[in-house]
PDB file of C-alpha atoms in Angstrom:
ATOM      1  CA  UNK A  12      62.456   0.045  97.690  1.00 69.00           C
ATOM      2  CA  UNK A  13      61.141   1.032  94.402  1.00 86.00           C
ATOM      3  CA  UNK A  14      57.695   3.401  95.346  1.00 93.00           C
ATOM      4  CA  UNK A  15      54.594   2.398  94.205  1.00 96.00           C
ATOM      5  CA  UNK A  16      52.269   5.592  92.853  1.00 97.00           C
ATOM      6  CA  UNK A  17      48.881   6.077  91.788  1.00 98.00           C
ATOM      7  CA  UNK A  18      48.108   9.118  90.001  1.00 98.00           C
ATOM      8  CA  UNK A  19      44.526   9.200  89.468  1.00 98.00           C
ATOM      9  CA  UNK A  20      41.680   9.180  91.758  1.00 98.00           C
ATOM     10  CA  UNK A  21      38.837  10.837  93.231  1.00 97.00           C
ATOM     11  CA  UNK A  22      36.829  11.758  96.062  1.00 95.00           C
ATOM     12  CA  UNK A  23      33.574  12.621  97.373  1.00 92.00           C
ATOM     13  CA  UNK A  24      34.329  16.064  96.189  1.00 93.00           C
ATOM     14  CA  UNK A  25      33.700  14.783  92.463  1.00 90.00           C
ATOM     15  CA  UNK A  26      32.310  11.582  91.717  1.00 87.00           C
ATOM     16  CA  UNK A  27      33.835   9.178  93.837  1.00 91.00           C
ATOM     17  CA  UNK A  28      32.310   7.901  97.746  1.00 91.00           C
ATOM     18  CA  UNK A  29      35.131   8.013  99.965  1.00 95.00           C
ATOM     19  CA  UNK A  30      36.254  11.815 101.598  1.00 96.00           C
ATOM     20  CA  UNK A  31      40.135  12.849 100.548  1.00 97.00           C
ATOM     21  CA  UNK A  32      41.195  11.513 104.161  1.00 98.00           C
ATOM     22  CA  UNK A  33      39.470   8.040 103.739  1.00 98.00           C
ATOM     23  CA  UNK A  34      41.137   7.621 100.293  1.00 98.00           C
ATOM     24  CA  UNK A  35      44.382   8.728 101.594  1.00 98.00           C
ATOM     25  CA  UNK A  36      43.983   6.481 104.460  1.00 97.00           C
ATOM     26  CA  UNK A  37      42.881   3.629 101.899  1.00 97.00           C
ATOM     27  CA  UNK A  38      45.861   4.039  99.261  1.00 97.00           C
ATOM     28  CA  UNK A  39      48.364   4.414 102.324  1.00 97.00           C
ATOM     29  CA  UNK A  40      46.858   0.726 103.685  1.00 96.00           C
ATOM     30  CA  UNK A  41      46.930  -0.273  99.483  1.00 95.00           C
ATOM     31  CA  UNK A  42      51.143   0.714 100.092  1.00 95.00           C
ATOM     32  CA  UNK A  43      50.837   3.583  97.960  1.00 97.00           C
ATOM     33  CA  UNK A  44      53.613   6.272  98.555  1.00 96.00           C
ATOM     34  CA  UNK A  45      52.773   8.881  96.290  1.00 97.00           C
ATOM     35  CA  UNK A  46      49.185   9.477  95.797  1.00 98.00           C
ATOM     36  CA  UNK A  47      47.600  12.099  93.333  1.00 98.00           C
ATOM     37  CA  UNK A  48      43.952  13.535  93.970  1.00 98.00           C
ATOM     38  CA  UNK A  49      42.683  14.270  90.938  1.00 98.00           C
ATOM     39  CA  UNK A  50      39.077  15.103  91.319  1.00 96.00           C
ATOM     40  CA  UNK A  51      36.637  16.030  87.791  1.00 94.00           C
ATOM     41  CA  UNK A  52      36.875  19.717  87.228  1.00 94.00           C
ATOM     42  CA  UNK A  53      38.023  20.870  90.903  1.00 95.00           C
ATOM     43  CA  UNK A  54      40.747  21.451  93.734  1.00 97.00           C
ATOM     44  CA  UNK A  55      37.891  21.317  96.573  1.00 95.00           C
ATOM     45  CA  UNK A  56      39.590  18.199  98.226  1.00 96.00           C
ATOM     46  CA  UNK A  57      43.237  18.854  98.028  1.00 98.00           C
ATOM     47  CA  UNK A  58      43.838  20.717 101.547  1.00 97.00           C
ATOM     48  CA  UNK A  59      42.094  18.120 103.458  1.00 97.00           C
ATOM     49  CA  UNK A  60      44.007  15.161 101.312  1.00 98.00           C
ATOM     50  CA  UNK A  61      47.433  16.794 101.736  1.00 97.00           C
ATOM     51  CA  UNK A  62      47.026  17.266 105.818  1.00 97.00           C
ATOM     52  CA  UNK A  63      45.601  13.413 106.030  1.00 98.00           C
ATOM     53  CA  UNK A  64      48.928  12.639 103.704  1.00 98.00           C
ATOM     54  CA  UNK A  65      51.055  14.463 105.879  1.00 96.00           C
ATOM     55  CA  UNK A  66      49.662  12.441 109.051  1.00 95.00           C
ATOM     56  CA  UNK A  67      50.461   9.274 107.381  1.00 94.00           C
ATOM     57  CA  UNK A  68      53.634  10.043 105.419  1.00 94.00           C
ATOM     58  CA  UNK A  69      52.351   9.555 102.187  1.00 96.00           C
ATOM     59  CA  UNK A  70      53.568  11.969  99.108  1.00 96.00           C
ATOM     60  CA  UNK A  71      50.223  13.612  97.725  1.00 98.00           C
ATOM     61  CA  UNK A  72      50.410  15.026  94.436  1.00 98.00           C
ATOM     62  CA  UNK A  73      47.844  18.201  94.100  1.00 98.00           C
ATOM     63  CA  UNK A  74      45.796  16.813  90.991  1.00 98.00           C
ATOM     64  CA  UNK A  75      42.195  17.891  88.684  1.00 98.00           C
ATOM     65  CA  UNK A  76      40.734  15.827  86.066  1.00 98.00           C
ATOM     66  CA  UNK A  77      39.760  18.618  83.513  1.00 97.00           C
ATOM     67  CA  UNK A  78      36.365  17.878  81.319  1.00 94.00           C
ATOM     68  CA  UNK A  79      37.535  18.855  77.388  1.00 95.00           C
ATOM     69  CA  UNK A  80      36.449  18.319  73.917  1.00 94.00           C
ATOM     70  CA  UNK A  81      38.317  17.392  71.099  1.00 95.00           C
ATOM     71  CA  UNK A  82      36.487  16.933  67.168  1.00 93.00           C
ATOM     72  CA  UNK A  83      33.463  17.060  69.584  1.00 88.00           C
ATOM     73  CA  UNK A  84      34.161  14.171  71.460  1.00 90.00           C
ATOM     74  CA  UNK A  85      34.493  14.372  75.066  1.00 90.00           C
ATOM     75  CA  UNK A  86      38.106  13.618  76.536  1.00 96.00           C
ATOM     76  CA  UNK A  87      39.971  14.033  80.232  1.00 97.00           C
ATOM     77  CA  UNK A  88      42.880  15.362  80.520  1.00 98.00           C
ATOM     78  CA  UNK A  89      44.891  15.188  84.074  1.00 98.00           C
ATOM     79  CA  UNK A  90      46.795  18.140  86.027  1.00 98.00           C
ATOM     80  CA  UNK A  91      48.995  16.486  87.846  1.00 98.00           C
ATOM     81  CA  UNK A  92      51.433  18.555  90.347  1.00 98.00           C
ATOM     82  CA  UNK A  93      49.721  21.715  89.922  1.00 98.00           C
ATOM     83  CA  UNK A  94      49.829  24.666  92.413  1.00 97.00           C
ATOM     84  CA  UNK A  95      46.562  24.591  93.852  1.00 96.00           C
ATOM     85  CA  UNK A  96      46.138  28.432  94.819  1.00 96.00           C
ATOM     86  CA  UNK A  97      47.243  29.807  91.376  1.00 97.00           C
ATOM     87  CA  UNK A  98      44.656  31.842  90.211  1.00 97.00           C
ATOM     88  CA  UNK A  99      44.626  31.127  86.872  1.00 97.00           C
ATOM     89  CA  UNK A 100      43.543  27.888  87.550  1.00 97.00           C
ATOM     90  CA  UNK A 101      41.468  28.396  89.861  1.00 97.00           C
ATOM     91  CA  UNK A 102      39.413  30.872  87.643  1.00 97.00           C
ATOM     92  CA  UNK A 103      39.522  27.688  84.959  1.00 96.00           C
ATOM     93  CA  UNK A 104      37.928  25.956  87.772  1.00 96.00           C
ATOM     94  CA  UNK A 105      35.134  28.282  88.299  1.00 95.00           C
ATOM     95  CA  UNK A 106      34.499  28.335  85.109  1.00 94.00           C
ATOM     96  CA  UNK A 107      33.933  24.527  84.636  1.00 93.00           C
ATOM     97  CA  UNK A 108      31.457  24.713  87.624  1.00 91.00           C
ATOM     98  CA  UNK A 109      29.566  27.110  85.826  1.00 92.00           C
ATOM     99  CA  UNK A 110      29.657  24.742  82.717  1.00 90.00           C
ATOM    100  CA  UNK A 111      28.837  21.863  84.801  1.00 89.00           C
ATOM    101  CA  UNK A 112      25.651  23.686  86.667  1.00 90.00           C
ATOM    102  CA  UNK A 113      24.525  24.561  83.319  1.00 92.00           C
ATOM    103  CA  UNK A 114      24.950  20.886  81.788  1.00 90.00           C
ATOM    104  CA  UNK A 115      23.226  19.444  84.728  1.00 93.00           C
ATOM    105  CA  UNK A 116      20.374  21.608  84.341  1.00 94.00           C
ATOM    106  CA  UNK A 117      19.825  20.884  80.196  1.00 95.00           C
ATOM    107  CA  UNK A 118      20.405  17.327  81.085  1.00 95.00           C
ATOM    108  CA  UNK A 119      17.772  17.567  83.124  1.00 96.00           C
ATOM    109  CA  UNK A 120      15.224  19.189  80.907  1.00 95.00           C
ATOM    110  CA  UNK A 121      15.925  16.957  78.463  1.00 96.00           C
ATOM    111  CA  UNK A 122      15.259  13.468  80.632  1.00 96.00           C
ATOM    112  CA  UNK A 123      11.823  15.611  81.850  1.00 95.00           C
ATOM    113  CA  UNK A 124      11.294  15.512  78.003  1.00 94.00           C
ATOM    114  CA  UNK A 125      10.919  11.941  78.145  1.00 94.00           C
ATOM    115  CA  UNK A 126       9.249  11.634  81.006  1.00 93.00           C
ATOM    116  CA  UNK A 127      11.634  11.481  83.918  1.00 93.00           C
ATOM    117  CA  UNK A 128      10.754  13.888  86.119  1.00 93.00           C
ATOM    118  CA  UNK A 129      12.541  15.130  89.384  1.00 95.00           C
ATOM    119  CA  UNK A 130      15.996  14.654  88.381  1.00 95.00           C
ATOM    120  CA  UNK A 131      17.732  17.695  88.959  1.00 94.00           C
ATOM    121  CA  UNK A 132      16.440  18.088  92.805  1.00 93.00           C
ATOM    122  CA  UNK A 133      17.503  14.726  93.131  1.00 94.00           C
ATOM    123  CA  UNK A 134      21.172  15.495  91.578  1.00 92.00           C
ATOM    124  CA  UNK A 135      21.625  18.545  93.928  1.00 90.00           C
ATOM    125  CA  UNK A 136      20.442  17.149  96.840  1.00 89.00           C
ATOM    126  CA  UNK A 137      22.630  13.933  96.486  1.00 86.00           C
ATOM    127  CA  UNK A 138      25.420  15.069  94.810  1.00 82.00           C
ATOM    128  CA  UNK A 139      27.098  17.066  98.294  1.00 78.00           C
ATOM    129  CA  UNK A 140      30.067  18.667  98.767  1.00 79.00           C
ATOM    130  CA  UNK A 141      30.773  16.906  94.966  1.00 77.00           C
ATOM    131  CA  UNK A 142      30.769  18.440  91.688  1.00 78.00           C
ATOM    132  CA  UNK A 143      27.595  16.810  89.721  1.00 85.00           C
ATOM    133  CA  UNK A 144      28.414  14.681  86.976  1.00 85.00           C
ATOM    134  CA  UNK A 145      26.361  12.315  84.630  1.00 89.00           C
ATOM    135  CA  UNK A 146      27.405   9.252  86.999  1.00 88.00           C
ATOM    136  CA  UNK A 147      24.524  11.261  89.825  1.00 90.00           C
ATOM    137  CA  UNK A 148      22.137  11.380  87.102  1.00 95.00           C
ATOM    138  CA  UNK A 149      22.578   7.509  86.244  1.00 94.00           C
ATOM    139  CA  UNK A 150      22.174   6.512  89.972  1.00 92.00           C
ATOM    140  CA  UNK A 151      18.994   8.866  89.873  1.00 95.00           C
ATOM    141  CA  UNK A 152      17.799   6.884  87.183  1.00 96.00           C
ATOM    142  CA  UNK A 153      18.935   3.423  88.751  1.00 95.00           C
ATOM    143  CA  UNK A 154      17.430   4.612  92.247  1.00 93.00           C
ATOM    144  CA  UNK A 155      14.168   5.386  90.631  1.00 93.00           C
ATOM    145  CA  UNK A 156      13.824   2.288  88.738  1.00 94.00           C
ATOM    146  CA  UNK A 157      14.341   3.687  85.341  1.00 95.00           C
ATOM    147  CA  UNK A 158      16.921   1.364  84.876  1.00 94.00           C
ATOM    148  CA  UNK A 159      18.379  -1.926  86.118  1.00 94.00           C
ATOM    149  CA  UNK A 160      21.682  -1.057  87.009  1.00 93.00           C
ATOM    150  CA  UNK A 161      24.491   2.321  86.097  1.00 92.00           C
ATOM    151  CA  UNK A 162      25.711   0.796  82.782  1.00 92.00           C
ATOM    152  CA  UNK A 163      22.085   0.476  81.083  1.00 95.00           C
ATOM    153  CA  UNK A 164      21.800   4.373  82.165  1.00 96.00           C
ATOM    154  CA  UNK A 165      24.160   4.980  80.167  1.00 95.00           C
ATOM    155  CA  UNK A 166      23.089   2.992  77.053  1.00 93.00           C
ATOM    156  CA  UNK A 167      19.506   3.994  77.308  1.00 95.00           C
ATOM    157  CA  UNK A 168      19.841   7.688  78.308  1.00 96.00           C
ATOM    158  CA  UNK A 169      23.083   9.370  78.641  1.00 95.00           C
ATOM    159  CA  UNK A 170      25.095   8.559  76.709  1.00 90.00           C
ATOM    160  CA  UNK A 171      26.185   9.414  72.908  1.00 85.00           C
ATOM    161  CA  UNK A 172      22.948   9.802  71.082  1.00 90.00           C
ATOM    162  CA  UNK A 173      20.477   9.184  73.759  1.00 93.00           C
ATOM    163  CA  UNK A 174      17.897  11.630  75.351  1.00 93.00           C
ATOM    164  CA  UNK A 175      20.049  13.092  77.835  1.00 94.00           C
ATOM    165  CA  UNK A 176      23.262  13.404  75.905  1.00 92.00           C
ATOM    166  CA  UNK A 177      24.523  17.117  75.652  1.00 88.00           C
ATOM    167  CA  UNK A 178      27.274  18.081  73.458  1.00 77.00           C
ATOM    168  CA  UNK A 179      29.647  20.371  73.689  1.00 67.00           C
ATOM    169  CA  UNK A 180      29.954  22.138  76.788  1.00 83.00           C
ATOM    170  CA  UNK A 181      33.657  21.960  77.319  1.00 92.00           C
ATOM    171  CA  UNK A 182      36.517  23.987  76.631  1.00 95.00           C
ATOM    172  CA  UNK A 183      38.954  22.686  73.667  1.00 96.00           C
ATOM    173  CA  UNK A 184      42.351  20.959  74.528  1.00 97.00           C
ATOM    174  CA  UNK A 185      44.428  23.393  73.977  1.00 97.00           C
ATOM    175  CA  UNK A 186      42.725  25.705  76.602  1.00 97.00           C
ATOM    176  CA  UNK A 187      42.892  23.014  78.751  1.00 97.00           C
ATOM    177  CA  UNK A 188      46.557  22.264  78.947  1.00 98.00           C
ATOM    178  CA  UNK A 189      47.338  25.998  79.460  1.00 98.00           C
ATOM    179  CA  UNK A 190      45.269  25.943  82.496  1.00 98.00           C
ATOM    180  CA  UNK A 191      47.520  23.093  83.743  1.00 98.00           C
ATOM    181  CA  UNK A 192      50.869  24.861  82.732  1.00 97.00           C
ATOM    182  CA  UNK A 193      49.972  28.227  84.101  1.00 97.00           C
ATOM    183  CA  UNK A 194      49.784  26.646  87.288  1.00 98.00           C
ATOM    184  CA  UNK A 195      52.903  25.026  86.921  1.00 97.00           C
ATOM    185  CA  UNK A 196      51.519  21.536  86.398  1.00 97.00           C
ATOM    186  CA  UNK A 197      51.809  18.438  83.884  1.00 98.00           C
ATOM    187  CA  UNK A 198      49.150  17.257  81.179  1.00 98.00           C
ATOM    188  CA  UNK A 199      48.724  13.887  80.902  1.00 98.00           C
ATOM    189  CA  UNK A 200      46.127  12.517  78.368  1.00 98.00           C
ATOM    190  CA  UNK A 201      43.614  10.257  80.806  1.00 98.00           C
ATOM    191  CA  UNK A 202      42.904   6.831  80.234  1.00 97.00           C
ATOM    192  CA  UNK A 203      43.358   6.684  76.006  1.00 97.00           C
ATOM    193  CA  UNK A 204      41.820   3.412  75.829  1.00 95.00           C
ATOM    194  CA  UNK A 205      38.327   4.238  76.955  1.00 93.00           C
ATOM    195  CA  UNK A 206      37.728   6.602  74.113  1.00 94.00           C
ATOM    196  CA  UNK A 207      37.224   3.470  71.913  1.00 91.00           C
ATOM    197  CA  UNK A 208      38.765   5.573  69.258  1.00 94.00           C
ATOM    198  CA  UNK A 209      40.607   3.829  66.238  1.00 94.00           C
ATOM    199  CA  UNK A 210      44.153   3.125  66.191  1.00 94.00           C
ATOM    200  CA  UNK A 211      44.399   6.197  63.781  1.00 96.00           C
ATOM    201  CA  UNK A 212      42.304   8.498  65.114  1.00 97.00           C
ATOM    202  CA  UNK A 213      44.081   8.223  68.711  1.00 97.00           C
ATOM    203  CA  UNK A 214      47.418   8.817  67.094  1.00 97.00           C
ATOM    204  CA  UNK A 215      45.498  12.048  65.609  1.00 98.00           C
ATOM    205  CA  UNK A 216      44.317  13.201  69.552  1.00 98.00           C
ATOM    206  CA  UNK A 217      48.010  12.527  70.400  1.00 98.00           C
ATOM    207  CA  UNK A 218      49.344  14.816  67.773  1.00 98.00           C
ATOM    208  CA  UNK A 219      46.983  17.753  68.574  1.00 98.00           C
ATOM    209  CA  UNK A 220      47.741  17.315  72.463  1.00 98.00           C
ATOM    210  CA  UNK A 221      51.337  17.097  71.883  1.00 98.00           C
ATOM    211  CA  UNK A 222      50.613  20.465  69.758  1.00 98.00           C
ATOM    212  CA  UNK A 223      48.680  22.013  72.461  1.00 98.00           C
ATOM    213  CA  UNK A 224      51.761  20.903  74.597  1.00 97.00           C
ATOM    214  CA  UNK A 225      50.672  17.904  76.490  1.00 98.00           C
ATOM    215  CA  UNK A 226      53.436  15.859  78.057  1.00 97.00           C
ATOM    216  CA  UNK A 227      52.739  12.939  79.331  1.00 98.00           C
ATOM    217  CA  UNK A 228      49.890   9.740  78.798  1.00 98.00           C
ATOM    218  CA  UNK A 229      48.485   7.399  80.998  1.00 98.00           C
ATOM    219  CA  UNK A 230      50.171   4.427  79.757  1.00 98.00           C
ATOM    220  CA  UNK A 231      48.650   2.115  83.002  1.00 97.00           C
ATOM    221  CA  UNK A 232      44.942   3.141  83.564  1.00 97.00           C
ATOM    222  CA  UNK A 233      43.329   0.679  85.970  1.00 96.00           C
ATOM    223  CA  UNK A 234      43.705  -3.009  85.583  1.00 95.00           C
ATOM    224  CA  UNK A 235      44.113  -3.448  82.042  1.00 93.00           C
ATOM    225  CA  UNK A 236      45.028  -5.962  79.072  1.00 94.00           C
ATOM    226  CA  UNK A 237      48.752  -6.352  78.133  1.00 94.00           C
ATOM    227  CA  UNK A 238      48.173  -5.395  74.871  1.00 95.00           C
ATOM    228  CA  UNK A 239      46.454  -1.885  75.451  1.00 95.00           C
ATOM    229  CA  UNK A 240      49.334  -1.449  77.652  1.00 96.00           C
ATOM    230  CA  UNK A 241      51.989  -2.226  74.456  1.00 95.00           C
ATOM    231  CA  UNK A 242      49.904  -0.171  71.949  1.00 95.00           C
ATOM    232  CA  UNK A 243      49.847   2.983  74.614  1.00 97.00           C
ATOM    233  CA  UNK A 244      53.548   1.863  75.312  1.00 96.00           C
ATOM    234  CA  UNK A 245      54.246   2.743  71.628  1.00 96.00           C
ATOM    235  CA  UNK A 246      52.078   6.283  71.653  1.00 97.00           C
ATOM    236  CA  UNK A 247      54.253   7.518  73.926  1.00 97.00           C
ATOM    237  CA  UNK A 248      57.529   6.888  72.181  1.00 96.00           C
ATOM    238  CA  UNK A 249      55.814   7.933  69.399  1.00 96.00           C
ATOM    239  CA  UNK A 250      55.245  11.057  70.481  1.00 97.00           C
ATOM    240  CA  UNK A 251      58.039  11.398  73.213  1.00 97.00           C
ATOM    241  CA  UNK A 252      55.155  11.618  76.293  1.00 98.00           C
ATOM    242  CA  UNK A 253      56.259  10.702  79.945  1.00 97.00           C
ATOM    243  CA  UNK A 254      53.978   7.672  81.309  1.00 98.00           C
ATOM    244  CA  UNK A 255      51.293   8.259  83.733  1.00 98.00           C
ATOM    245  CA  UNK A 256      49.369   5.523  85.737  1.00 98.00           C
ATOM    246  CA  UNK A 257      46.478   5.377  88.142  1.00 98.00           C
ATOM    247  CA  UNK A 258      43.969   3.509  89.536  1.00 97.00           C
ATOM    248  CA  UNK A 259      41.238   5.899  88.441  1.00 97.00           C
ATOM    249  CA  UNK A 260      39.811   5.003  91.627  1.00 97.00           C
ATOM    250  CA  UNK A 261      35.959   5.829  92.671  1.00 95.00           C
ATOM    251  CA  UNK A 262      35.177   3.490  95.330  1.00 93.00           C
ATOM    252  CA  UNK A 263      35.945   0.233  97.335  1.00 94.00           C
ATOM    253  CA  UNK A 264      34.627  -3.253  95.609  1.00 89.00           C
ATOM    254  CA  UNK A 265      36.042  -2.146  92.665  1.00 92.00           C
ATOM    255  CA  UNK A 266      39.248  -4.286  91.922  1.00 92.00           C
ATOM    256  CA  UNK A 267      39.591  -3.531  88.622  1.00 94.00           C
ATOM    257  CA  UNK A 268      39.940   0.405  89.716  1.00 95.00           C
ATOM    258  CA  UNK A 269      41.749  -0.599  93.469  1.00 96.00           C
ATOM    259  CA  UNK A 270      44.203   2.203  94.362  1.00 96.00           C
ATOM    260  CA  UNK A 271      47.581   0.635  93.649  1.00 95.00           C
ATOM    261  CA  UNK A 272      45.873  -1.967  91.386  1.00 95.00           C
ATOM    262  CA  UNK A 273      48.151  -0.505  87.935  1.00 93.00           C
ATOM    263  CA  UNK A 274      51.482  -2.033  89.948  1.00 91.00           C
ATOM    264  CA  UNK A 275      54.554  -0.125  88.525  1.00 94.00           C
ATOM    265  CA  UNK A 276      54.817   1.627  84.897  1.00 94.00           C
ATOM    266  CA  UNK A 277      56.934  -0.459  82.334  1.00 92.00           C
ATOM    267  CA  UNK A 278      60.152  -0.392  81.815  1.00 91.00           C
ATOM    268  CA  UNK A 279      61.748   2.127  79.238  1.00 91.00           C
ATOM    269  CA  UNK A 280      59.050   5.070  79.762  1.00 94.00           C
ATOM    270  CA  UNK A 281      60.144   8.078  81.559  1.00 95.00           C
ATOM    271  CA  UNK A 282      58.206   8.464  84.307  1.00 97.00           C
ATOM    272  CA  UNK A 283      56.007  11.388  85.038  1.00 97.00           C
ATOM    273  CA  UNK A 284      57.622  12.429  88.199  1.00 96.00           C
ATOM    274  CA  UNK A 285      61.200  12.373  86.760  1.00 92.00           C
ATOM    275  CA  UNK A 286      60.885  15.994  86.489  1.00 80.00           C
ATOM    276  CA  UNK A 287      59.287  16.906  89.340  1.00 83.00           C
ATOM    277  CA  UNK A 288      60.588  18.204  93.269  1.00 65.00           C
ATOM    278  CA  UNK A 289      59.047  16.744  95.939  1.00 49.00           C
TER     279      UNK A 289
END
């Protein structure tokens, strides 16, 4: 029976709804057998994940999603199989918190600037156990009736350009990936389609991961077009990366981002795991 993985999703620790033990109870009912939590900018959710995983008899993967910046443009890149308790990563960790509190807070001063008031109580209070990100600020702004739904959040005030947009806080690529290798782990560029970068300037961000010694790309991110799937396809020969895939998984109602949705990674990549010991 060939084994059906996803290697990319998150929990109520980061930005996603259901606990590590409800998603691992989800992907196990989706037929997933090897299941990486890979939660933005923290490990907070592996210990639970890993004893629900065990219960079950799925294979979970210890996983982050690291925040970086590359030309100034924000980009993710995945840990996948790291060691969890390695210090080195978990000071990296600590670290991004920091970087996070202090984003949320000049995010918030800037949307007061405007006129919307309240919005960092209203982060920390709703964010929990999770580690805040600009999707808590856009439901803010939905929930208050700033906006009409997440998307126009986004388009009116967070994203590139807009009121609450703040540049820059995040550690370079090549810092990144040594985080992940110190701790014994894999770096696989996240998602390379949603960058909306040109066909050039991809191949660029390729080059300078592969420099900074990334290994592997998500060549199946969600449900996605055949074509995206044959250009990432050739990035990775290109540049001799192992294939990734993942759901990127958030929460249920989502089929586009259902845990096992990607199906299996094409034929003629090396898969991620080849290397690894389970």
């Amino acid at each position: 029976m060939t084994k059906i993985y996803d290697l990319h999703c998150h929990s109520d620790y980061s930005d996603g709804i259901l606990s590590p033990s409800e998603l691992v109870s989800r992907a196990h009912a989706q037929s997933v057998n090897v299941l990486a939590l890979t939660d933005h900018d923290t490990l907070s959710g592996i210990q639970e994940a890993r004893v629900a995983a065990q219960d079950c008899g799925l294979d979970l993967i210890p996983g982050i999603e690291f925040s970086c910046q590359w030309n100034g443009r924000g980009v993710h890149i995945v840990g996948l199989n790291v060691d969890d308790e390695n210090d080195e990563l978990l000071t990296a960790v600590e670290n991004q918190h920091q970087r996070r509190t202090e984003r949320s807070e000049t995010i918030a001063q800037k949307l007061h600037k405007v006129g919307v008031e309240g919005s960092l109580a209203w982060v920390q209070a709703n964010a929990g156990k999770g580690t805040i990100g600009r999707p808590h600020f856009a439901q803010f702004l939905l929930e208050r009736g700033h906006v009409k739904s997440i998307n126009q959040a986004f388009k009116k005030y967070l994203g590139a350009g807009k009121p609450g947009d703040v540049k820059n806080v995040w550690p370079e690529i090549a810092e990144t990936v040594d985080w992940i290798k110190a701790a014994g782990g894999t770096a696989v560029l996240a998602h390379p389609d949603k960058y909306k970068l040109t066909r050039t300037k991809l191949r660029e961000l390729c080059a300078d991961f592969k420099e900074a010694g990334g290994e592997a790309i998500e060549v199946l991110s969600g449900k996605q077009d055949v074509n995206v799937t044959r250009n990432i396809m050739l990035l990775a020969e290109e540049f001799e990366f192992s294939g990734s895939l993942g759901s990127d998984f958030h929460q249920p109602n989502q089929p586009w981002q259902e845990l096992a949705c990607c199906g299996y990674l094409p034929e003629g990549i090396e898969p991620v795991w080849q290397h690894w010991r389970h």
